[in-house]
PDB file of C-alpha atoms in Angstrom:
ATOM      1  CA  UNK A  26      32.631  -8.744   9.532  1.00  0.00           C
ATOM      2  CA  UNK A  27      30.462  -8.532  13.032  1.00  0.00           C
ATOM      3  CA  UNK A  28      26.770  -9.474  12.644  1.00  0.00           C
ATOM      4  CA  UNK A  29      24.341  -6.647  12.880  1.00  0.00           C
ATOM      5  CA  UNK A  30      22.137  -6.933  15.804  1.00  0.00           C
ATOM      6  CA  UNK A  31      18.382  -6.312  15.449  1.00  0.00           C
ATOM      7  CA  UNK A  32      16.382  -4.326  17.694  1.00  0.00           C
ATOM      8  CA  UNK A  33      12.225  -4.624  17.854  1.00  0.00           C
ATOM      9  CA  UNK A  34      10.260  -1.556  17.641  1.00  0.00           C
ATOM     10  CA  UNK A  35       7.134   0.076  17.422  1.00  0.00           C
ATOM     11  CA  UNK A  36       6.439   2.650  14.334  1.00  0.00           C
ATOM     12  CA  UNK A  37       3.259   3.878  13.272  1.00  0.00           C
ATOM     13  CA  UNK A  38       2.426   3.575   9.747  1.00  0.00           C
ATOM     14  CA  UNK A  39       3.342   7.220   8.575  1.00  0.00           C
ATOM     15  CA  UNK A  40       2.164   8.438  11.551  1.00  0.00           C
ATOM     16  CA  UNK A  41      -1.383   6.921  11.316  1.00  0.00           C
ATOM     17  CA  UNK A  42      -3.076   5.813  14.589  1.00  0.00           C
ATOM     18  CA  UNK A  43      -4.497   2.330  14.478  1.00  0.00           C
ATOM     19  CA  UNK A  44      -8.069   2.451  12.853  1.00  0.00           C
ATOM     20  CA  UNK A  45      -7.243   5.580  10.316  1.00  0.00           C
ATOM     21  CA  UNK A  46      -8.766   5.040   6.809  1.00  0.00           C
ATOM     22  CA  UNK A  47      -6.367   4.743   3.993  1.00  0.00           C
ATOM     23  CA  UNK A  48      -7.677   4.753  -0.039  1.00  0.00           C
ATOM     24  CA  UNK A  49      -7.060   2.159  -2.460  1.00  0.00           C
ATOM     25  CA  UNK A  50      -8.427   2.542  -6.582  1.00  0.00           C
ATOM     26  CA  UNK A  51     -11.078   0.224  -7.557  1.00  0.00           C
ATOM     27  CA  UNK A  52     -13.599  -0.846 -10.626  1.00  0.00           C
ATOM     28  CA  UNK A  53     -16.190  -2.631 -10.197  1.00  0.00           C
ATOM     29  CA  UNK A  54     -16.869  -4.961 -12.803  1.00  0.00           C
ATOM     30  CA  UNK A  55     -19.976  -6.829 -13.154  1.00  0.00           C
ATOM     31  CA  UNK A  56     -18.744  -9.878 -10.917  1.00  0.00           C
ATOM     32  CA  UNK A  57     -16.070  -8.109  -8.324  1.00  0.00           C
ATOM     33  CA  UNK A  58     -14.601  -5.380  -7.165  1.00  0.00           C
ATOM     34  CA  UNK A  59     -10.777  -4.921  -8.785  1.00  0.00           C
ATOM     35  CA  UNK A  60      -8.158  -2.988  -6.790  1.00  0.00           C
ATOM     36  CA  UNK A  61      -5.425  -1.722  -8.686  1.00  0.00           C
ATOM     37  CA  UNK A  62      -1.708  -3.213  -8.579  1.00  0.00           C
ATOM     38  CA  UNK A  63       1.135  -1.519 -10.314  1.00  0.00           C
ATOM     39  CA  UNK A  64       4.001  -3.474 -12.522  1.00  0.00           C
ATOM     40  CA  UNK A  65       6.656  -0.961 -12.686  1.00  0.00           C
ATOM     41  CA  UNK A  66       9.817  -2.148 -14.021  1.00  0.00           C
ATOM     42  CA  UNK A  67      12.588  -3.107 -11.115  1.00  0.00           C
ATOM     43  CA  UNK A  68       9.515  -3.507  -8.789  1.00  0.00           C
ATOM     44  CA  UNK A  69       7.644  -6.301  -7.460  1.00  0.00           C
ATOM     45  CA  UNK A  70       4.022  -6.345  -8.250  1.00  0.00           C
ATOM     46  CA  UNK A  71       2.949  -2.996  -6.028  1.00  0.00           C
ATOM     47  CA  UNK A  72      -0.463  -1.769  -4.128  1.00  0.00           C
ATOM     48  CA  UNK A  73      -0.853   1.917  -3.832  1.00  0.00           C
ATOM     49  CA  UNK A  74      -2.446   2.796  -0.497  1.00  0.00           C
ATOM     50  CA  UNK A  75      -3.368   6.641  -0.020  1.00  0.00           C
ATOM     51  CA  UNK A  76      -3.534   8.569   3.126  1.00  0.00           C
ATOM     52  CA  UNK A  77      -5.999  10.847   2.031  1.00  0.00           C
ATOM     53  CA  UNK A  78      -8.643  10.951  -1.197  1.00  0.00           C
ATOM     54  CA  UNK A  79      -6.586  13.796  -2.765  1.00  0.00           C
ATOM     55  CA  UNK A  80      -3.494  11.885  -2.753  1.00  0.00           C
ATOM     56  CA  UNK A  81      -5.269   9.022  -4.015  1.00  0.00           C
ATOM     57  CA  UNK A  82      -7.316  11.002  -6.708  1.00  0.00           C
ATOM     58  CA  UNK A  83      -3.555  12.879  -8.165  1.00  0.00           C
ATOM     59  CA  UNK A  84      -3.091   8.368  -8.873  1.00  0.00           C
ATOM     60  CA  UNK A  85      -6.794   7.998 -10.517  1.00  0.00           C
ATOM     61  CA  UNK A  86      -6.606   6.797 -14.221  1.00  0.00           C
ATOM     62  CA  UNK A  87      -8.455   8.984 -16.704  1.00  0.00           C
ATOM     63  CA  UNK A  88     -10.185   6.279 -18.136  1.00  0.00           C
ATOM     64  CA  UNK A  89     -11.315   2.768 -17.459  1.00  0.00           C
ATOM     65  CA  UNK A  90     -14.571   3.226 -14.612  1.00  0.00           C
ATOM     66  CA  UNK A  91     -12.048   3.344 -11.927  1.00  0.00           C
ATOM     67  CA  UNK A  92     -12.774   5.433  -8.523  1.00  0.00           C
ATOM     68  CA  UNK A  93     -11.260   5.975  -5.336  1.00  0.00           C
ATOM     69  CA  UNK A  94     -12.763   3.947  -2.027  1.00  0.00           C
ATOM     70  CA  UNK A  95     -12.245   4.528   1.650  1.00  0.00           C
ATOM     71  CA  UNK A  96     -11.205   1.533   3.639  1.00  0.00           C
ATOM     72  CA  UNK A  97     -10.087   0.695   6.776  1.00  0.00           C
ATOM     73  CA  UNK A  98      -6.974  -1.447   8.191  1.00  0.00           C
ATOM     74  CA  UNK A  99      -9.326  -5.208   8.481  1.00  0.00           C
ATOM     75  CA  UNK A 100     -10.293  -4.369   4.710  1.00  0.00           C
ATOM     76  CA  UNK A 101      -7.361  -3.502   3.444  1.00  0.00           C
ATOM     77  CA  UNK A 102      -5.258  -7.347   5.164  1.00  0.00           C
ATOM     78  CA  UNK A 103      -8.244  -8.793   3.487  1.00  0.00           C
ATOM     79  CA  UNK A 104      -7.373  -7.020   0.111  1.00  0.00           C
ATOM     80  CA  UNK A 105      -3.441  -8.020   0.358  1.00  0.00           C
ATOM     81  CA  UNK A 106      -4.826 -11.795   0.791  1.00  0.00           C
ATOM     82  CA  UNK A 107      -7.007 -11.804  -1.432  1.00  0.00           C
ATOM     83  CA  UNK A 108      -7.657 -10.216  -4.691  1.00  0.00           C
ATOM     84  CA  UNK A 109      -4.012  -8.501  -4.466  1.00  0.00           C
ATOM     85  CA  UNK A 110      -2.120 -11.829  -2.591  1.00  0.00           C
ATOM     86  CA  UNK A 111      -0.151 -11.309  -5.936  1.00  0.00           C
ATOM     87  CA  UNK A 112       1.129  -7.905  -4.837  1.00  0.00           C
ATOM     88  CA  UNK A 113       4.537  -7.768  -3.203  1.00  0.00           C
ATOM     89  CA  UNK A 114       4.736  -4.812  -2.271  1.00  0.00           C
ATOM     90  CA  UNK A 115       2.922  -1.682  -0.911  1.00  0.00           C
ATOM     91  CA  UNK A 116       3.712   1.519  -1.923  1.00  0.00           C
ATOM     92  CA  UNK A 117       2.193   4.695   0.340  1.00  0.00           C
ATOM     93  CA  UNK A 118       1.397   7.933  -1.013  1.00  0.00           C
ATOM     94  CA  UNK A 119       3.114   7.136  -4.311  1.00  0.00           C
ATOM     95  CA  UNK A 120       2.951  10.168  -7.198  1.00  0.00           C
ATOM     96  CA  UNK A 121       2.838   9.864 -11.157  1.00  0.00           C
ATOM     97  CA  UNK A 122       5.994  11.052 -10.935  1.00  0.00           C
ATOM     98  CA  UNK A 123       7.888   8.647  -8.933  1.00  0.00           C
ATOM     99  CA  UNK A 124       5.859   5.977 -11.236  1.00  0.00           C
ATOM    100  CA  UNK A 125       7.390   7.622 -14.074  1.00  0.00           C
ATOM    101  CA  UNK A 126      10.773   7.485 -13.032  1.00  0.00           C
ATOM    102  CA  UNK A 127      10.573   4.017 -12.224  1.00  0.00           C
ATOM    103  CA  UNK A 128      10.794   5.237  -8.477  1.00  0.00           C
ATOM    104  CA  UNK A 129       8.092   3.357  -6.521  1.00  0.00           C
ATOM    105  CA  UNK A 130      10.380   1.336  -4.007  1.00  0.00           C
ATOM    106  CA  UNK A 131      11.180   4.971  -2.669  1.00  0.00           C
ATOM    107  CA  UNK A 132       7.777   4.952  -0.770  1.00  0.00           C
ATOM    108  CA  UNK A 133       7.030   1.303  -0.869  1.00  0.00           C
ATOM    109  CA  UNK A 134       7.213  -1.500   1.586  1.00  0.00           C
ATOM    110  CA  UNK A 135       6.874  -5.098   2.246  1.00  0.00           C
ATOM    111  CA  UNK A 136       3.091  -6.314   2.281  1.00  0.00           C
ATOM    112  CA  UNK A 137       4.124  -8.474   4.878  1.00  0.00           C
ATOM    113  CA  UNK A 138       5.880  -5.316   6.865  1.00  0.00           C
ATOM    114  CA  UNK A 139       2.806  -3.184   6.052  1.00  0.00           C
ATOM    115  CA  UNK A 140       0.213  -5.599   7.292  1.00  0.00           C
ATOM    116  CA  UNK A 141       2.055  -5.954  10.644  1.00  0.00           C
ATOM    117  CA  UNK A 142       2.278  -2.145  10.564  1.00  0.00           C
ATOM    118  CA  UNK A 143      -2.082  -2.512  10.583  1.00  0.00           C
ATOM    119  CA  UNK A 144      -2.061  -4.950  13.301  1.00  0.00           C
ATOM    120  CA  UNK A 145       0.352  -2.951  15.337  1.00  0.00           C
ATOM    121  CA  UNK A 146       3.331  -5.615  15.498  1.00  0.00           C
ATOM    122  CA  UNK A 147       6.920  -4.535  15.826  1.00  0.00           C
ATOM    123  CA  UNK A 148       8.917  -4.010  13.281  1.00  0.00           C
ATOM    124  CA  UNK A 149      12.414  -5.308  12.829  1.00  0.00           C
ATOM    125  CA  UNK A 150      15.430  -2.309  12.876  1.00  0.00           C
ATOM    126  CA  UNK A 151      19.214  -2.506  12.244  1.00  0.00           C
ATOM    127  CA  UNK A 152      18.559  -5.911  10.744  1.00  0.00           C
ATOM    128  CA  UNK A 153      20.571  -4.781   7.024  1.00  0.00           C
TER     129      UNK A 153
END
């Protein structure tokens, strides 16, 4: 079987420009800030990133202190290194519903693919 070749190209996050605002769900607890991670089952540990505080509100949990926070590109590498280094993945716009069905890797990514989506690297294509 021939060897796939692999071609380098540019792609916007969803077609964000560099420096958009994306939303992430937080509590603040009396020593930190928490960000929510998802374990759904067949999927790597997972951080929802929103494109807009209405998507990200449809995600909120009903109970618990937790909120929806604007934050930008810088905040959001710091986030995947830090408090969430344990998350895998990164799953965009994800719905209740796709959580449900045990559906997130539909609208998920690499963390490592999504952070060099942020810093405006190329991303690897025909590389299966």
């Amino acid at each position: 079987m021939g060897r796939r070749s692999s071609t380098l190209v540019r792609m916007p996050l969803a077609g964000r420009r560099p420096g958009s605002w994306h939303w992430l769900i937080v509590k603040d607890t009396a020593r930190e800030m928490k960000v929510l991670t998802l374990d759904v089952r067949g999927s790597a540990r997972t951080l929802p990133v929103f494109g807009s505080e209405d998507t990200a509100l449809r995600m909120l949990p009903s109970s618990g202190g937790w909120r929806v926070r604007k934050t930008g590109g810088g905040e959001l590498i710091s986030v995947l290194y830090g408090p969430c280094s344990g998350a895998a993945r990164v799953a965009l716009d994800l719905s209740p519903s796709l959580v449900d069905a045990g559906m997130v890797e539909l609208v998920s990514t690499s963390a490592d693919a999504f952070v060099d989506s942020l810093l405006g690297r190329a991303w690897p294509c025909g590389s299966l």
